[in-house]
Amino acid sequence: MLKIAIKACVLATGMGAVSATAADIAPMAMIVAQGGLGDGSWNDTANAGFMAGMEKTGIEGRPIESKDVAAQGEEIMRRAASGGFGLVISLEWIHGEAMEKVAKDYADTNWVIMNQTREGDNIASVLFSEHEGSFLAGALAAYVTADTSISGINEEAIIGVIGGTKSPGIDKFIVGYIQGAKAVNPDIDVKVAYAESFGDPAKGQQMAQAMFDEGADIVFQVAGGTGIGIIEAARAAGRYAIGVDTDQDGMAPGNVLTSMVKRVDVAVERIVEAYAADEFPGGETLLFGLEQEGVALSEMMHTKDIIPASYIAKVEELKAEVIAGNIDVWDVFEQGYPDFFK
């Protein structure tokens, strides 16, 4: 069962009884991040948790989409609070600074920001240890890219990663991925590129194909909807992609090596339950890491038969070392950027 570690308190499964009927509780809004619903990744996973929370609690709510959600963040949040929503969850990283400002003006509204910590007694911050899960993805990729007995793998130790935009939120994945790969092979070549979009599958496919042409045989996608094209490029080229946020292995069975899964669905559902029970964790930071099973590699249902069991076992050993604190996986939010990424 997934645990949620929170500074100063614990948000557990099985919340207390709701203090009021669902009809008495103000409705909820979830602001969808760049890439929109249908990205098969971050937004869709979060929305699944939002819908599950509504079904479980009976509280009404709706997702909010915008064609320019990054630039219109403050306006969207103010409209939501003015419109009577009692809980506003934003999935968009860029909204963090604006949320601190808006939350002060709407003290009776409960606010949630993802992937960062923001100050405010009515703000709950949700963090995921994406760097830890990405470390495992990089390690697995490094083992696989060196094994030419695996179909689609060439003789060069080259892998890649494509981010949606260059930002600390995306680089947290990328740095962890590179560190994991270099922990296995210090000489591995990890190609890095940014699509500057979370909703352009065609661009993702083009960029991934370019990496494959340059010798990479595995590309990690950290680009939301753009990543759908990265996965398609892997399928078309007979190479491998690594999915992100949700289990994307089934998008191209056999060509998605694994997925680095973030349980944002569970986080959102738990927060909705807490709101319904009048136990909203305002002012707290909720942490989902390897130890809490908040990030993990997928079960690799379509590839586990082609990956030597010894590689998976070695990755599990690395996971245990991270949890035990024997491996310090670099976190760009806490430590800035490492020399190996500059």
XYZ file of C-alpha atoms in Angstrom:
342
model
C 0.000 0.000 0.000
C 1.273 3.451 -0.882
C 2.354 5.587 2.027
C 2.497 9.356 1.906
C 5.133 10.986 4.044
C 4.261 14.516 5.043
C 6.236 16.979 7.081
C 4.644 17.122 10.531
C 1.753 14.791 9.746
C 0.668 11.715 7.811
C -2.059 11.554 5.175
C -3.082 7.917 5.345
C -5.486 5.750 3.442
C -8.947 5.433 4.878
C -9.641 9.044 5.834
C -11.904 9.853 8.736
C -15.634 10.243 8.271
C -16.640 13.207 6.169
C -17.745 15.999 8.479
C -20.502 17.163 6.157
C -22.540 15.707 3.344
C -21.039 16.017 -0.114
C -23.742 18.501 -1.059
C -22.520 20.836 1.688
C -18.919 20.841 0.479
C -17.773 23.346 -2.147
C -16.903 21.755 -5.504
C -13.344 21.100 -6.678
C -11.353 22.172 -9.694
C -8.230 20.640 -11.197
C -6.233 22.821 -13.575
C -4.768 20.663 -16.343
C -1.124 21.252 -17.248
C 0.442 21.860 -20.650
C -0.232 18.992 -23.025
C -3.870 18.771 -21.951
C -6.067 15.784 -21.321
C -5.394 12.920 -23.672
C -1.622 13.064 -23.146
C -1.584 9.463 -21.941
C 0.724 10.642 -19.175
C 0.776 13.203 -16.360
C -2.567 14.907 -16.981
C -4.513 11.737 -17.712
C -3.092 9.979 -14.661
C -3.965 12.877 -12.379
C -7.436 13.101 -13.887
C -8.027 9.418 -13.144
C -7.306 10.119 -9.483
C -9.513 13.209 -9.544
C -12.431 11.266 -10.984
C -11.888 8.434 -8.511
C -11.913 10.929 -5.658
C -15.161 12.468 -6.860
C -16.783 9.061 -7.156
C -15.613 8.019 -3.709
C -16.613 11.228 -1.902
C -19.587 12.387 -3.959
C -18.145 15.903 -4.189
C -18.622 17.638 -7.505
C -15.665 18.874 -9.498
C -14.275 19.425 -12.954
C -10.974 19.691 -14.766
C -10.101 23.082 -16.264
C -8.170 23.294 -19.525
C -6.694 26.334 -21.256
C -4.910 26.745 -24.566
C -2.318 28.893 -22.778
C -2.396 27.460 -19.290
C 1.148 28.581 -18.493
C 0.596 32.277 -19.202
C -2.966 32.425 -17.865
C -2.282 30.690 -14.579
C -3.099 33.521 -12.180
C -6.246 34.440 -14.083
C -7.462 30.837 -14.149
C -6.849 30.384 -10.423
C -8.601 33.619 -9.505
C -11.605 32.696 -11.612
C -11.773 29.272 -9.972
C -11.682 30.709 -6.458
C -14.181 33.455 -7.336
C -16.393 30.827 -8.932
C -16.891 29.020 -5.630
C -14.461 26.124 -5.923
C -13.309 25.166 -2.438
C -10.373 23.043 -3.584
C -8.169 24.036 -6.522
C -5.462 21.629 -7.663
C -2.985 22.809 -10.274
C -0.985 20.286 -12.274
C 1.038 23.039 -13.969
C 4.481 23.611 -12.469
C 4.661 27.211 -13.682
C 1.677 28.119 -11.501
C 3.611 27.817 -8.238
C 4.629 31.442 -7.772
C 1.224 32.761 -8.837
C -0.520 30.347 -6.464
C 1.322 31.793 -3.464
C -0.008 35.200 -4.434
C -3.569 34.109 -5.201
C -3.853 31.902 -2.097
C -3.318 34.948 0.130
C -6.275 36.681 -1.513
C -8.498 33.600 -1.236
C -7.732 32.312 2.236
C -10.907 30.214 2.408
C -9.939 28.227 -0.689
C -7.724 25.152 -0.392
C -4.878 25.026 -2.924
C -2.636 22.234 -4.170
C 0.548 22.602 -6.224
C 2.513 19.721 -7.703
C 6.249 19.121 -7.937
C 7.374 22.003 -5.737
C 7.001 23.497 -2.271
C 5.081 26.726 -1.822
C 4.367 28.718 1.335
C 0.837 29.225 2.615
C -1.367 27.839 5.346
C -3.969 26.939 2.722
C -1.499 25.411 0.224
C -0.595 21.720 0.164
C 2.580 20.976 -1.777
C 3.058 17.593 -3.429
C 6.532 16.335 -4.271
C 7.591 13.208 -6.099
C 11.108 11.814 -6.081
C 11.222 11.624 -9.868
C 14.993 11.689 -9.724
C 14.983 8.395 -7.817
C 12.686 6.619 -10.278
C 14.583 8.103 -13.216
C 17.854 6.878 -11.703
C 16.531 3.326 -11.964
C 15.363 3.939 -15.549
C 18.817 5.209 -16.497
C 20.518 2.243 -14.858
C 18.292 -0.231 -16.694
C 18.897 1.579 -19.990
C 22.652 1.436 -19.426
C 22.553 -2.316 -18.870
C 20.354 -2.939 -21.905
C 22.202 -0.665 -24.335
C 25.376 -2.683 -23.775
C 23.788 -6.009 -24.680
C 23.695 -6.576 -28.451
C 21.997 -9.943 -27.957
C 18.803 -7.954 -27.332
C 16.895 -7.146 -30.519
C 17.209 -3.491 -31.546
C 20.373 -2.836 -29.557
C 23.486 -1.678 -31.418
C 27.130 -1.853 -30.387
C 27.348 1.738 -29.159
C 26.610 2.662 -25.541
C 24.356 5.585 -26.434
C 20.974 6.420 -24.925
C 18.867 9.571 -24.989
C 16.268 11.628 -23.163
C 13.875 14.273 -24.501
C 12.250 16.772 -22.155
C 9.216 18.914 -22.869
C 10.944 22.129 -21.774
C 14.160 22.989 -20.004
C 13.094 23.614 -16.423
C 14.019 22.287 -12.978
C 10.858 20.180 -12.970
C 11.912 18.351 -16.127
C 15.631 18.386 -15.422
C 14.956 16.575 -12.147
C 14.060 13.529 -14.259
C 16.893 14.012 -16.718
C 19.662 14.425 -14.151
C 18.501 11.342 -12.257
C 18.407 9.374 -15.508
C 21.938 10.405 -16.439
C 23.236 9.644 -12.951
C 21.670 6.174 -13.016
C 23.148 5.423 -16.427
C 26.612 6.599 -15.400
C 26.429 4.590 -12.178
C 26.400 1.520 -14.434
C 28.706 2.814 -17.180
C 30.638 6.055 -16.497
C 31.520 6.316 -20.196
C 27.982 6.054 -21.558
C 26.844 8.796 -23.936
C 23.481 10.268 -22.870
C 22.019 12.608 -25.473
C 19.726 15.338 -24.123
C 17.232 17.462 -26.051
C 14.134 19.566 -25.334
C 11.045 19.720 -27.530
C 9.834 23.046 -26.097
C 6.353 21.552 -26.167
C 4.249 19.082 -24.220
C 1.635 18.680 -26.932
C 3.423 18.043 -30.226
C 3.728 14.298 -30.942
C 5.018 14.953 -34.464
C 7.955 16.935 -33.115
C 8.625 14.260 -30.510
C 8.734 11.593 -33.194
C 11.104 13.643 -35.337
C 13.461 14.349 -32.426
C 13.517 10.739 -31.250
C 14.224 9.503 -34.768
C 17.148 11.920 -34.926
C 18.542 10.421 -31.728
C 18.128 6.917 -33.087
C 19.948 8.003 -36.244
C 22.792 9.273 -34.024
C 23.216 5.858 -32.439
C 20.879 5.902 -29.448
C 18.797 2.771 -29.066
C 16.795 3.837 -25.986
C 15.134 7.255 -25.488
C 13.424 8.343 -22.268
C 10.463 10.644 -22.874
C 9.749 13.371 -20.309
C 7.524 15.405 -22.584
C 3.848 14.686 -21.881
C 1.804 14.464 -25.074
C 4.908 15.125 -27.164
C 6.209 11.854 -25.800
C 3.533 9.901 -27.655
C 5.537 10.650 -30.802
C 8.752 9.501 -29.114
C 7.146 6.158 -28.371
C 5.875 5.904 -31.947
C 9.384 6.615 -33.245
C 10.729 3.734 -31.151
C 8.106 1.410 -32.579
C 8.788 2.482 -36.152
C 12.567 2.198 -35.771
C 12.561 -1.082 -33.880
C 14.266 0.645 -30.934
C 13.093 1.440 -27.412
C 11.413 4.268 -25.562
C 10.989 4.704 -21.831
C 7.584 6.004 -20.785
C 6.882 8.514 -18.051
C 4.378 9.322 -15.295
C 2.049 6.423 -16.061
C 2.586 2.909 -17.376
C 2.962 3.560 -21.110
C 4.359 0.124 -21.930
C 1.201 -0.839 -23.805
C 1.415 2.098 -26.222
C 3.965 0.171 -28.289
C 4.200 -3.317 -26.778
C 7.756 -4.566 -26.931
C 9.211 -1.175 -27.854
C 8.653 0.577 -24.536
C 11.446 -0.807 -22.389
C 9.821 0.367 -19.157
C 8.005 3.408 -17.772
C 8.977 5.613 -14.850
C 5.650 5.752 -13.058
C 4.534 8.596 -10.799
C 1.454 7.865 -8.734
C -0.071 11.300 -9.118
C -3.455 9.586 -9.381
C -3.105 8.299 -5.839
C -1.878 11.680 -4.591
C -4.844 13.517 -6.091
C -7.347 10.949 -4.846
C -5.943 11.099 -1.306
C -6.084 14.883 -1.285
C -9.713 14.833 -2.417
C -10.508 12.398 0.395
C -8.732 14.618 2.907
C -10.684 17.644 1.679
C -13.933 15.734 2.016
C -13.039 14.719 5.568
C -12.166 18.304 6.539
C -8.553 17.172 6.963
C -6.935 19.145 4.155
C -3.151 19.253 4.783
C -2.700 22.982 4.307
C 0.821 24.211 4.924
C 2.250 20.714 4.569
C 4.462 18.992 2.010
C 3.527 15.501 0.831
C 6.402 13.376 -0.410
C 6.174 10.355 -2.720
C 9.493 8.564 -3.287
C 10.890 5.082 -3.837
C 10.524 4.277 -0.163
C 6.856 5.283 -0.225
C 6.323 3.485 -3.543
C 5.327 6.813 -5.034
C 7.687 6.354 -7.986
C 8.680 3.072 -9.596
C 9.496 1.329 -12.832
C 6.585 -0.392 -14.554
C 6.135 -4.147 -14.436
C 7.549 -4.394 -17.978
C 4.913 -6.900 -19.020
C 5.882 -6.646 -22.695
C 9.683 -6.595 -22.281
C 10.585 -8.556 -19.167
C 11.082 -11.698 -21.251
C 13.750 -10.031 -23.401
C 15.625 -8.366 -20.542
C 18.060 -10.672 -18.741
C 16.844 -11.301 -15.194
C 20.279 -10.344 -13.914
C 19.782 -6.760 -15.143
C 16.461 -6.439 -13.357
C 18.020 -7.892 -10.210
C 20.873 -5.352 -10.380
C 18.374 -2.516 -10.729
C 16.524 -3.843 -7.683
C 19.809 -3.815 -5.778
C 20.340 -0.186 -6.749
C 16.807 0.600 -5.608
C 17.536 -0.936 -2.197
C 20.724 1.115 -1.952
C 18.837 4.340 -2.700
C 16.171 3.559 -0.107
C 18.837 2.702 2.451
C 20.513 6.053 1.839
C 23.696 4.515 0.475
C 23.214 6.179 -2.916
C 22.445 9.890 -2.983
C 20.454 10.550 -6.147
C 20.919 14.139 -7.256
C 17.915 16.446 -6.793
C 18.235 19.674 -8.796
C 15.707 21.408 -6.553
C 17.727 20.726 -3.429
C 21.266 20.665 -4.831
C 21.228 22.738 -7.993
C 22.783 21.311 -11.146
C 25.624 18.775 -10.962
C 28.874 19.142 -12.908
C 28.030 16.114 -15.064
C 24.993 17.964 -16.445
C 26.570 21.340 -17.109
